[in-house]
Amino acid sequence: MLNIVIFGPPGSGKGTQSTKIVEKYNLIHLSTGDLLREEMENETPLGKEVRQYIDKGLLVPDEIVLKELYMRTSEHMDSPGFIFDGFPRTIVQAESLDEMLRKEGMSISLVISVEVEEEELHKRLMGRGEDSGRSDDSDDIIIRRLEVYKEQTLPLIAYYKKQGKMATINGMAPVDQVFGKISRAIDTYLESHKIIPVVE
Ligand code: B4P
């Protein structure tokens, strides 16, 4: 199995690149952001609860995200692998993911960290806000999300570096160029572990 975590600050292009990775490597895409937004759009009780956090630029509590993620992961255990997009975002989430995979005889293969300068992140998210109308893509909320990223999510870099799983990619380039670099990192991993990707 090929299990990839795509990691980076808000607006670094995790969702954009995940779509391309899924197409090329035939993985199951699990975006906690998309799952939570789906609940919000459907106005479920869970959706109403998570909106309070997302609209303030805060992380949704670990127990909610973990429950949602486990449910979706368990539906696809026979797949060639997963791309975890925007998850984990805290050390608790990372430890729980490792534990969940371990119980299934699996582990994280590779963590792709996409690095983008803060000014560019702000510009991209403001641009997306204009097109998508996403409630968390407004000026002050973007600033809060970037602060939350630094406080709660950045420590994961050390966590995964210690495991020797981190590939750092410069995300300050057009989408296809960033994808080229990500593909090379994944292909290098596959070659060195003698894994043949499942392509349909
Ligand atoms: P997410 O849905 O994960 O969204 P994101 O981090 O804002 O965006 P992403 O990095 O995927 O950027 P994208 O490709 O769209 O999280 C939203 C919220 O959900 C969080 O703030 C949190 O509240 C909650 N949440 C989610 N997961 C959670 C968890 N695990 N725990 C707790 N809470 C959680 O790209 C952004 C824009 O840039 C787009 O407009 C795109 O077109 C553009 N772009 C992308 N790549 C580009 C490039 N190379 N050049 C120029 N523009 C580019």
XYZ file of C-alpha atoms and ligand atoms in Angstrom:
253
model
C 0.000 0.000 0.000
C 1.091 3.550 -0.698
C -0.072 5.920 2.050
C 0.830 9.562 1.557
C 0.290 12.559 3.815
C 0.270 15.911 2.015
C 1.243 18.592 4.450
C 1.527 22.378 4.338
C 0.017 25.671 5.477
C -3.463 26.783 4.387
C -3.358 27.670 0.709
C -0.138 25.787 -0.043
C -2.019 23.728 -2.635
C -2.648 20.493 -0.727
C -6.107 20.040 -2.269
C -4.940 21.085 -5.746
C -2.002 18.654 -5.744
C -3.987 15.817 -4.117
C -6.392 15.767 -7.064
C -3.468 15.254 -9.441
C -1.767 12.631 -7.220
C -5.027 10.633 -7.006
C -5.371 10.604 -10.807
C -1.806 9.449 -11.399
C -1.358 6.923 -8.558
C -4.952 5.708 -8.138
C -5.183 6.441 -4.409
C -8.225 7.189 -2.246
C -8.372 10.922 -1.479
C -9.307 11.741 2.114
C -9.498 15.494 2.695
C -10.684 16.342 6.203
C -11.431 19.886 4.990
C -13.728 18.525 2.237
C -15.404 16.050 4.613
C -16.104 18.795 7.160
C -17.346 21.240 4.490
C -19.690 18.513 3.172
C -21.229 18.249 6.652
C -21.573 22.050 6.762
C -23.222 22.214 3.327
C -25.704 19.472 4.309
C -26.420 21.340 7.552
C -26.095 18.158 9.612
C -25.781 18.485 13.425
C -22.053 17.778 12.987
C -21.853 20.405 10.231
C -23.413 23.014 12.515
C -20.931 22.144 15.255
C -17.821 22.306 13.063
C -18.888 25.597 11.450
C -18.244 27.363 14.755
C -14.575 26.433 14.480
C -13.967 26.683 10.724
C -15.574 30.128 10.414
C -13.250 31.416 13.154
C -10.154 29.949 11.484
C -9.689 27.429 14.306
C -8.992 23.722 14.047
C -11.965 21.424 14.574
C -11.456 19.375 17.804
C -9.369 16.232 17.338
C -12.077 13.801 18.491
C -14.521 15.019 15.799
C -11.951 14.911 12.994
C -10.605 11.514 14.065
C -14.080 9.925 14.186
C -14.914 11.244 10.702
C -11.560 10.189 9.273
C -11.679 6.641 10.721
C -15.173 6.131 9.357
C -14.117 7.117 5.823
C -10.815 5.243 5.923
C -12.448 1.983 7.030
C -14.720 2.069 3.950
C -11.675 1.717 1.638
C -9.275 -0.662 3.357
C -8.950 -2.764 0.180
C -7.701 0.198 -1.899
C -4.107 0.569 -3.268
C -3.523 3.331 -0.701
C -4.599 6.696 0.632
C -3.674 10.320 0.317
C -4.400 12.116 3.568
C -4.960 15.775 2.638
C -5.004 18.336 5.456
C -4.755 15.528 7.995
C -3.048 15.187 10.455
C -2.930 18.785 11.708
C -1.969 18.114 15.340
C 0.417 15.714 17.081
C -2.591 13.907 18.621
C -4.007 13.334 15.119
C -0.624 12.092 13.811
C -0.216 9.624 16.681
C -3.787 8.381 16.242
C -3.277 7.916 12.503
C -0.093 5.903 13.101
C -1.954 3.753 15.625
C -4.953 3.212 13.340
C -2.725 2.162 10.423
C -0.586 -0.051 12.652
C -3.676 -2.000 13.750
C -4.380 -2.684 10.053
C -0.762 -3.744 9.407
C -0.091 -0.512 7.482
C 1.927 2.688 7.962
C 2.519 6.093 6.394
C 4.855 5.687 3.417
C 5.749 9.289 2.667
C 4.954 12.804 3.909
C 5.069 15.523 1.275
C 5.542 18.961 2.779
C 4.682 21.798 0.391
C 6.424 25.050 1.350
C 5.032 28.431 0.262
C 5.876 31.935 1.527
C 3.303 33.597 3.766
C 2.605 36.558 1.465
C 1.821 34.180 -1.405
C -0.455 32.050 0.833
C -2.432 35.122 1.769
C -2.735 36.162 -1.887
C -3.919 32.699 -3.005
C -6.510 32.350 -0.228
C -7.912 35.834 -0.841
C -8.168 34.892 -4.531
C -9.933 31.625 -3.724
C -12.314 33.477 -1.377
C -13.419 35.713 -4.241
C -14.097 32.729 -6.539
C -15.533 30.183 -4.089
C -17.090 32.389 -1.424
C -15.561 30.124 1.247
C -16.390 31.670 4.619
C -12.889 31.033 6.038
C -11.072 32.735 3.122
C -11.406 36.307 4.401
C -8.583 38.597 5.480
C -8.672 38.333 9.309
C -9.617 34.623 9.287
C -6.694 33.831 6.962
C -4.323 35.547 9.417
C -5.781 33.463 12.276
C -5.491 30.221 10.244
C -1.823 30.931 9.527
C -1.205 31.529 13.260
C -3.015 28.305 14.170
C -0.911 26.461 11.587
C 2.308 27.722 13.177
C 1.164 26.915 16.717
C -0.487 23.524 16.242
C 0.533 22.007 12.906
C 4.186 23.017 12.341
C 5.421 20.673 15.147
C 4.456 17.782 12.842
C 7.508 18.524 10.683
C 9.796 17.365 13.508
C 7.482 14.385 14.184
C 7.750 13.071 10.617
C 11.417 14.059 10.156
C 12.205 11.838 13.135
C 10.446 8.993 11.305
C 12.553 9.723 8.185
C 9.427 10.142 6.030
C 9.567 13.797 5.049
C 10.001 15.038 1.466
C 10.075 18.848 1.241
C 8.807 20.452 -1.964
C 9.060 24.110 -2.956
C 5.457 25.103 -3.729
C 6.328 28.586 -5.076
C 5.803 27.597 -8.713
C 2.945 26.937 -11.170
C 0.704 23.950 -10.294
C 2.162 21.563 -12.933
C 5.746 22.320 -11.924
C 4.945 21.631 -8.266
C 3.237 18.398 -9.336
C 6.342 17.395 -11.331
C 8.461 17.689 -8.177
C 5.913 15.767 -6.090
C 5.754 12.982 -8.709
C 9.540 12.649 -8.645
C 9.494 12.313 -4.846
C 6.772 9.630 -5.020
C 8.499 7.752 -7.881
C 11.797 7.766 -5.979
C 9.980 6.282 -2.981
C 8.289 3.604 -5.131
C 11.549 2.651 -6.884
C 13.555 2.436 -3.656
C 10.847 0.284 -2.017
C 10.316 -1.784 -5.199
C 6.586 -0.976 -5.230
C 4.728 -1.098 -8.529
C 1.902 1.481 -8.501
C -1.609 0.224 -9.329
C -2.713 2.076 -12.477
C -6.139 1.392 -13.959
P -8.497 22.610 4.150
O -9.709 22.229 3.414
O -7.483 21.544 4.394
O -7.916 23.790 3.256
P -6.632 24.670 3.089
O -5.543 24.233 4.012
O -7.130 26.070 3.236
O -6.184 24.640 1.587
P -5.168 23.843 0.626
O -3.757 23.829 1.096
O -5.796 22.514 0.324
O -5.166 24.807 -0.622
P -5.730 24.668 -2.122
O -5.144 23.534 -2.865
O -7.232 24.717 -2.059
O -8.894 23.215 5.602
C -9.956 24.122 5.844
C -10.339 24.197 7.345
O -10.947 22.928 7.777
C -9.206 24.381 8.355
O -8.859 25.752 8.520
C -9.805 23.755 9.655
O -10.677 24.634 10.316
C -10.613 22.589 9.140
N -9.840 21.327 9.143
C -9.473 20.623 8.038
N -8.759 19.535 8.381
C -8.665 19.552 9.741
C -8.025 18.693 10.691
N -7.320 17.619 10.304
N -8.105 19.018 12.002
C -8.797 20.088 12.420
N -9.425 20.944 11.575
C -9.354 20.691 10.240
O -5.165 26.000 -2.774
C -5.530 27.287 -2.326
C -5.647 28.245 -3.504
O -4.364 28.404 -4.139
C -6.610 27.760 -4.597
O -7.336 28.855 -5.063
C -5.685 27.205 -5.689
O -6.240 27.324 -6.986
C -4.449 28.105 -5.532
N -3.202 27.394 -5.884
C -2.871 26.126 -5.538
N -1.635 25.814 -5.995
C -1.172 26.949 -6.623
C 0.058 27.285 -7.304
N 1.055 26.383 -7.422
N 0.192 28.521 -7.819
C -0.807 29.446 -7.692
N -2.000 29.184 -7.081
C -2.176 27.959 -6.543
